Each structure stands twice: as structure tokens, then as C-alpha cells.
Amino acid sequence: MDSNNTAHLTMAKAFFGTNHPLFNMFNISVGAVSDGHAEMTMPFSEQLSDRKGSLHRGALVTLLDTTCGLSIFSSLRSLEPIATIDLRVDFLRRIPSAVGLKAIVDCIGRTDTVAFITGRAVAEDSGELLATVTGSFAIGTMGPSFDSNEARGE
């Protein structure tokens, strides 16, 4: 891993780790970050499960959306503000009971103002494909840069 990827991983783990209340509550963790690529995991949690004992699909969408953002940040080489324009998640099969999830997302292209992603969610234990994701995200929106003191809560 080169120093740029190491810097991305360090920054991502700080922002997307325990410093962020939602990601902390969902126990989302960063697995890998490189130029335009991100992987994140979410372990099984009864608090986030549906009536059948599987992680709720809404939790999976949150994991995918978050991983999409991280893949875009890594392609931009900065944490400038972004916003989801369109996110499509296709569920290919039911999420297995009591199983954690892994999201793998690539930023496949971008203009000055829009980034495009594609990715997938798999069962963490078996690697079974559960869902696919595609989407577009606005770059340079009105919010604070994610590497600013304001975004870090300082």
C-alpha cells in the first residue's frame, strides 16, 4: 500500500469509525480504501435486524451509501462535500439470518460535479452476493468539507 492509500485509510477510519455517531451505532468499519475503491463491513446486530433475524435492508442501504461516499472521497483525494443524487439497490436474495455484511464499491467515473459508482454487498462469512448498487453523487455541495474542523466536531 503506497503512502497515498495509507493516508486515505487513516482519514477514512477516523471519519467513518467511532468518531461518527451513526457509523459507530451501526458498528461500520473500513476494510480497504484505494483510489476510487472502498470496502466496509457491518457485523450482525439484533438491534438492526428484521423480524426474521436478518439485518434490515435499510441497514444494508446505509452501509452501501456510506461505502459509495468513501469510494468517491478516495477518487477525489479530498473529503470535499458530496451528496447522493441517485442510489439504486437491487436485492438479489434475502439477507441470511445472523450474518454480517460487506460492501465493495468502485467510483467508475466522474465529471467536475458528478461521480458515478457501482458496487455490491455480500455476506461477510460466505461472500454470497446479496445486492448490487449503482448511483450518482453531486461533488462540491454546500456542506462543510469532511476534513474540516466543523465536520470533525471540533
Short mmCIF file of C-alpha atoms in Angstrom, two decimals, residues 38-98:
data_model
loop_
_atom_site.label_atom_id
_atom_site.label_comp_id
_atom_site.label_asym_id
_atom_site.label_seq_id
_atom_site.Cartn_x
_atom_site.Cartn_y
_atom_site.Cartn_z
CA ALA A 38 -13.70 1.23 -0.82
CA GLU A 39 -14.73 -1.74 1.29
CA MET A 40 -16.65 -1.53 4.56
CA THR A 41 -18.23 -4.10 6.86
CA MET A 42 -21.13 -4.18 9.29
CA PRO A 43 -21.44 -7.07 11.74
CA PHE A 44 -24.80 -8.60 12.56
CA SER A 45 -26.74 -6.74 15.26
CA GLU A 46 -30.07 -7.79 16.75
CA GLN A 47 -30.93 -4.09 17.17
CA LEU A 48 -30.73 -3.66 13.39
CA SER A 49 -32.45 -6.92 12.46
CA ASP A 50 -35.84 -7.59 10.96
CA ARG A 51 -38.50 -9.98 12.26
CA LYS A 52 -36.79 -12.92 10.53
CA GLY A 53 -33.43 -12.38 12.25
CA SER A 54 -31.59 -10.82 9.31
CA LEU A 55 -30.01 -7.40 9.17
CA HIS A 56 -32.69 -4.99 7.97
CA ARG A 57 -32.44 -3.93 4.33
CA GLY A 58 -32.33 -0.30 5.46
CA ALA A 59 -29.12 -1.06 7.37
CA LEU A 60 -27.67 -2.59 4.19
CA VAL A 61 -28.61 0.52 2.17
CA THR A 62 -26.90 2.70 4.81
CA LEU A 63 -23.75 0.57 4.55
CA LEU A 64 -23.78 0.76 0.74
CA ASP A 65 -24.41 4.53 0.63
CA THR A 66 -21.60 5.13 3.12
CA THR A 67 -19.19 2.92 1.16
CA CYS A 68 -20.15 4.76 -2.04
CA GLY A 69 -19.19 8.06 -0.39
CA LEU A 70 -15.86 6.68 0.77
CA SER A 71 -15.02 5.38 -2.72
CA ILE A 72 -15.75 8.84 -4.14
CA PHE A 73 -13.66 10.61 -1.48
CA SER A 74 -10.74 8.34 -2.32
CA SER A 75 -11.02 9.18 -6.02
CA LEU A 76 -11.14 12.92 -5.25
CA ARG A 77 -8.15 12.69 -2.90
CA SER A 78 -10.01 15.04 -0.55
CA LEU A 79 -13.08 14.98 1.65
CA GLU A 80 -14.96 17.78 -0.09
CA PRO A 81 -18.74 17.72 0.39
CA ILE A 82 -20.79 15.28 -1.69
CA ALA A 83 -24.48 14.39 -1.78
CA THR A 84 -26.38 11.40 -3.11
CA ILE A 85 -28.29 12.24 -6.30
CA ASP A 86 -29.49 8.75 -7.16
CA LEU A 87 -28.92 5.41 -5.45
CA ARG A 88 -30.30 2.17 -6.81
CA VAL A 89 -30.02 -1.00 -4.77
CA ASP A 90 -31.16 -4.29 -6.29
CA PHE A 91 -31.64 -7.05 -3.73
CA LEU A 92 -30.78 -10.38 -5.33
CA ARG A 93 -31.64 -12.59 -2.39
CA ARG A 94 -32.72 -12.43 1.21
CA ILE A 95 -30.04 -11.43 3.70
CA PRO A 96 -29.13 -14.59 5.67
CA SER A 97 -30.01 -14.67 9.38
CA ALA A 98 -27.38 -13.56 11.90
#
